[in-house]
mmCIF file of C-alpha atoms in Angstrom:
data_model
loop_
_atom_site.group_PDB
_atom_site.id
_atom_site.type_symbol
_atom_site.label_atom_id
_atom_site.label_comp_id
_atom_site.label_asym_id
_atom_site.label_seq_id
_atom_site.Cartn_x
_atom_site.Cartn_y
_atom_site.Cartn_z
ATOM 1 C CA MET I 2 0.000 0.000 0.000
ATOM 2 C CA THR I 3 1.335 3.454 -0.835
ATOM 3 C CA ILE I 4 1.790 6.201 1.734
ATOM 4 C CA GLU I 5 -1.035 8.139 0.137
ATOM 5 C CA GLU I 6 -3.375 5.120 0.375
ATOM 6 C CA THR I 7 -2.418 4.610 4.011
ATOM 7 C CA LEU I 8 -3.112 8.249 4.882
ATOM 8 C CA ARG I 9 -6.382 8.151 2.941
ATOM 9 C CA GLN I 10 -7.489 5.132 4.971
ATOM 10 C CA PHE I 11 -6.494 6.814 8.236
ATOM 11 C CA THR I 12 -8.481 9.945 7.373
ATOM 12 C CA MET I 13 -11.512 7.878 6.319
ATOM 13 C CA ARG I 14 -11.438 5.981 9.620
ATOM 14 C CA MET I 15 -11.061 9.227 11.562
ATOM 15 C CA GLU I 16 -13.993 10.793 9.732
ATOM 16 C CA ALA I 17 -16.101 7.674 10.409
ATOM 17 C CA ASP I 18 -15.233 7.741 14.136
ATOM 18 C CA PRO I 19 -14.299 11.336 15.004
ATOM 19 C CA GLU I 20 -14.863 11.193 18.768
ATOM 20 C CA PRO I 21 -11.197 10.377 19.682
ATOM 21 C CA ILE I 22 -9.977 13.367 17.632
ATOM 22 C CA ARG I 23 -12.765 15.818 18.481
ATOM 23 C CA THR I 24 -10.559 17.959 20.754
ATOM 24 C CA LEU I 25 -7.308 17.616 18.795
ATOM 25 C CA GLN I 26 -5.631 20.182 16.568
ATOM 26 C CA TYR I 27 -2.392 18.688 15.253
ATOM 27 C CA THR I 28 -0.580 18.682 11.957
ATOM 28 C CA TYR I 29 1.707 15.689 11.543
ATOM 29 C CA GLU I 30 4.316 15.719 8.808
ATOM 30 C CA PHE I 31 5.930 12.627 7.343
ATOM 31 C CA ILE I 32 9.250 13.079 5.581
ATOM 32 C CA ILE I 33 9.962 9.933 3.577
ATOM 33 C CA SER I 34 13.701 9.806 2.969
ATOM 34 C CA ASP I 35 13.640 7.429 -0.013
ATOM 35 C CA ASP I 36 10.744 9.119 -1.864
ATOM 36 C CA PRO I 37 11.575 12.076 -4.146
ATOM 37 C CA ASP I 38 8.158 13.626 -3.403
ATOM 38 C CA GLY I 39 8.454 12.488 0.172
ATOM 39 C CA VAL I 40 6.576 15.065 2.227
ATOM 40 C CA TYR I 41 3.061 14.224 3.399
ATOM 41 C CA GLN I 42 0.912 15.769 6.088
ATOM 42 C CA LEU I 43 -1.992 14.604 8.195
ATOM 43 C CA ASP I 44 -4.019 17.519 9.537
ATOM 44 C CA ILE I 45 -6.381 16.790 12.412
ATOM 45 C CA ASN I 46 -8.701 19.621 13.351
ATOM 46 C CA GLN I 47 -11.343 19.048 16.019
ATOM 47 C CA GLY I 48 -13.001 15.955 14.629
ATOM 48 C CA SER I 49 -11.996 16.195 10.987
ATOM 49 C CA ALA I 50 -8.920 14.851 9.243
ATOM 50 C CA THR I 51 -7.291 15.709 5.927
ATOM 51 C CA TYR I 52 -4.072 14.512 4.328
ATOM 52 C CA TYR I 53 -1.843 16.361 1.893
ATOM 53 C CA LYS I 54 0.858 15.164 -0.497
ATOM 54 C CA GLU I 55 2.903 18.265 0.282
ATOM 55 C CA ARG I 56 3.680 20.672 3.073
ATOM 56 C CA LYS I 57 0.603 22.855 3.540
ATOM 57 C CA LYS I 58 0.971 23.914 7.164
ATOM 58 C CA GLU I 59 3.636 24.325 9.792
ATOM 59 C CA PRO I 60 3.680 20.895 11.463
ATOM 60 C CA ASP I 61 3.381 20.260 15.184
ATOM 61 C CA LEU I 62 5.441 17.131 14.673
ATOM 62 C CA SER I 63 7.627 15.849 11.836
ATOM 63 C CA LEU I 64 8.523 12.187 11.553
ATOM 64 C CA GLU I 65 11.355 11.307 9.191
ATOM 65 C CA MET I 66 11.851 7.722 8.021
ATOM 66 C CA ASP I 67 12.042 5.585 4.901
ATOM 67 C CA GLN I 68 8.951 4.141 3.241
ATOM 68 C CA LYS I 69 9.443 0.645 4.642
ATOM 69 C CA HIS I 70 9.480 1.960 8.205
ATOM 70 C CA PHE I 71 6.475 4.218 7.563
ATOM 71 C CA GLU I 72 4.490 1.174 6.434
ATOM 72 C CA LYS I 73 5.560 -0.814 9.499
ATOM 73 C CA LEU I 74 4.692 2.082 11.802
ATOM 74 C CA ALA I 75 1.260 2.509 10.194
ATOM 75 C CA ASP I 76 0.579 -1.239 10.438
ATOM 76 C CA GLY I 77 1.559 -1.299 14.108
ATOM 77 C CA ASP I 78 4.558 -3.529 13.383
ATOM 78 C CA LEU I 79 7.134 -0.924 14.438
ATOM 79 C CA ASN I 80 7.402 0.547 17.908
ATOM 80 C CA ALA I 81 8.014 4.281 17.472
ATOM 81 C CA ALA I 82 10.187 4.552 20.590
ATOM 82 C CA MET I 83 12.428 1.677 19.489
ATOM 83 C CA ALA I 84 12.609 3.035 15.941
ATOM 84 C CA TYR I 85 13.672 6.413 17.335
ATOM 85 C CA MET I 86 16.332 4.883 19.605
ATOM 86 C CA THR I 87 17.768 2.808 16.755
ATOM 87 C CA GLY I 88 17.830 5.700 14.273
ATOM 88 C CA LYS I 89 15.084 4.359 11.988
ATOM 89 C CA LEU I 90 12.871 7.298 12.915
ATOM 90 C CA LYS I 91 13.824 10.939 13.414
ATOM 91 C CA VAL I 92 11.423 13.120 15.361
ATOM 92 C CA HIS I 93 11.232 16.899 15.062
ATOM 93 C CA GLY I 94 8.833 18.457 17.545
ATOM 94 C CA GLU I 95 7.454 17.807 20.988
ATOM 95 C CA VAL I 96 7.467 14.274 22.342
ATOM 96 C CA ARG I 97 3.872 14.614 23.570
ATOM 97 C CA HIS I 98 2.738 14.952 19.946
ATOM 98 C CA ALA I 99 4.619 11.762 19.049
ATOM 99 C CA LEU I 100 2.971 9.893 21.920
ATOM 100 C CA LYS I 101 -0.472 11.082 20.827
ATOM 101 C CA PHE I 102 0.273 10.002 17.263
ATOM 102 C CA GLN I 103 1.169 6.498 18.447
ATOM 103 C CA GLU I 104 -2.200 6.341 20.255
ATOM 104 C CA LEU I 105 -3.974 7.389 17.056
ATOM 105 C CA ILE I 106 -2.170 4.719 15.030
ATOM 106 C CA LYS I 107 -3.382 2.056 17.451
ATOM 107 C CA LYS I 108 -6.934 3.378 17.284
ATOM 108 C CA TYR I 109 -7.252 3.847 13.529
ATOM 109 C CA ARG I 110 -4.975 1.304 11.855
ATOM 110 C CA SER I 111 -6.544 -1.488 9.843
ATOM 111 C CA SER I 112 -7.740 -4.486 11.795
#
């Protein structure tokens, strides 16, 4: 599955069940190191979610990784803390935003 397809699925699931994101206002940015067009954003704004294939807003959190690790993270097969400690994931922004993102992955990833 492509990054765009993954983000589309996440936003569809968030729109279908907006209660967990109703009070959130975060913009997450994904910098994919091995993708020439590798900047994507997920914008969560009080119960709605939108993704972009480019940088549209100043992010609250940027996560930098390769495509393989993005897919594993989105599938729940990669622990973000371990990926960070082993250099597979670079985090730019506040840790609390990263922790919230990991919660959202668990909630909205495919079953």
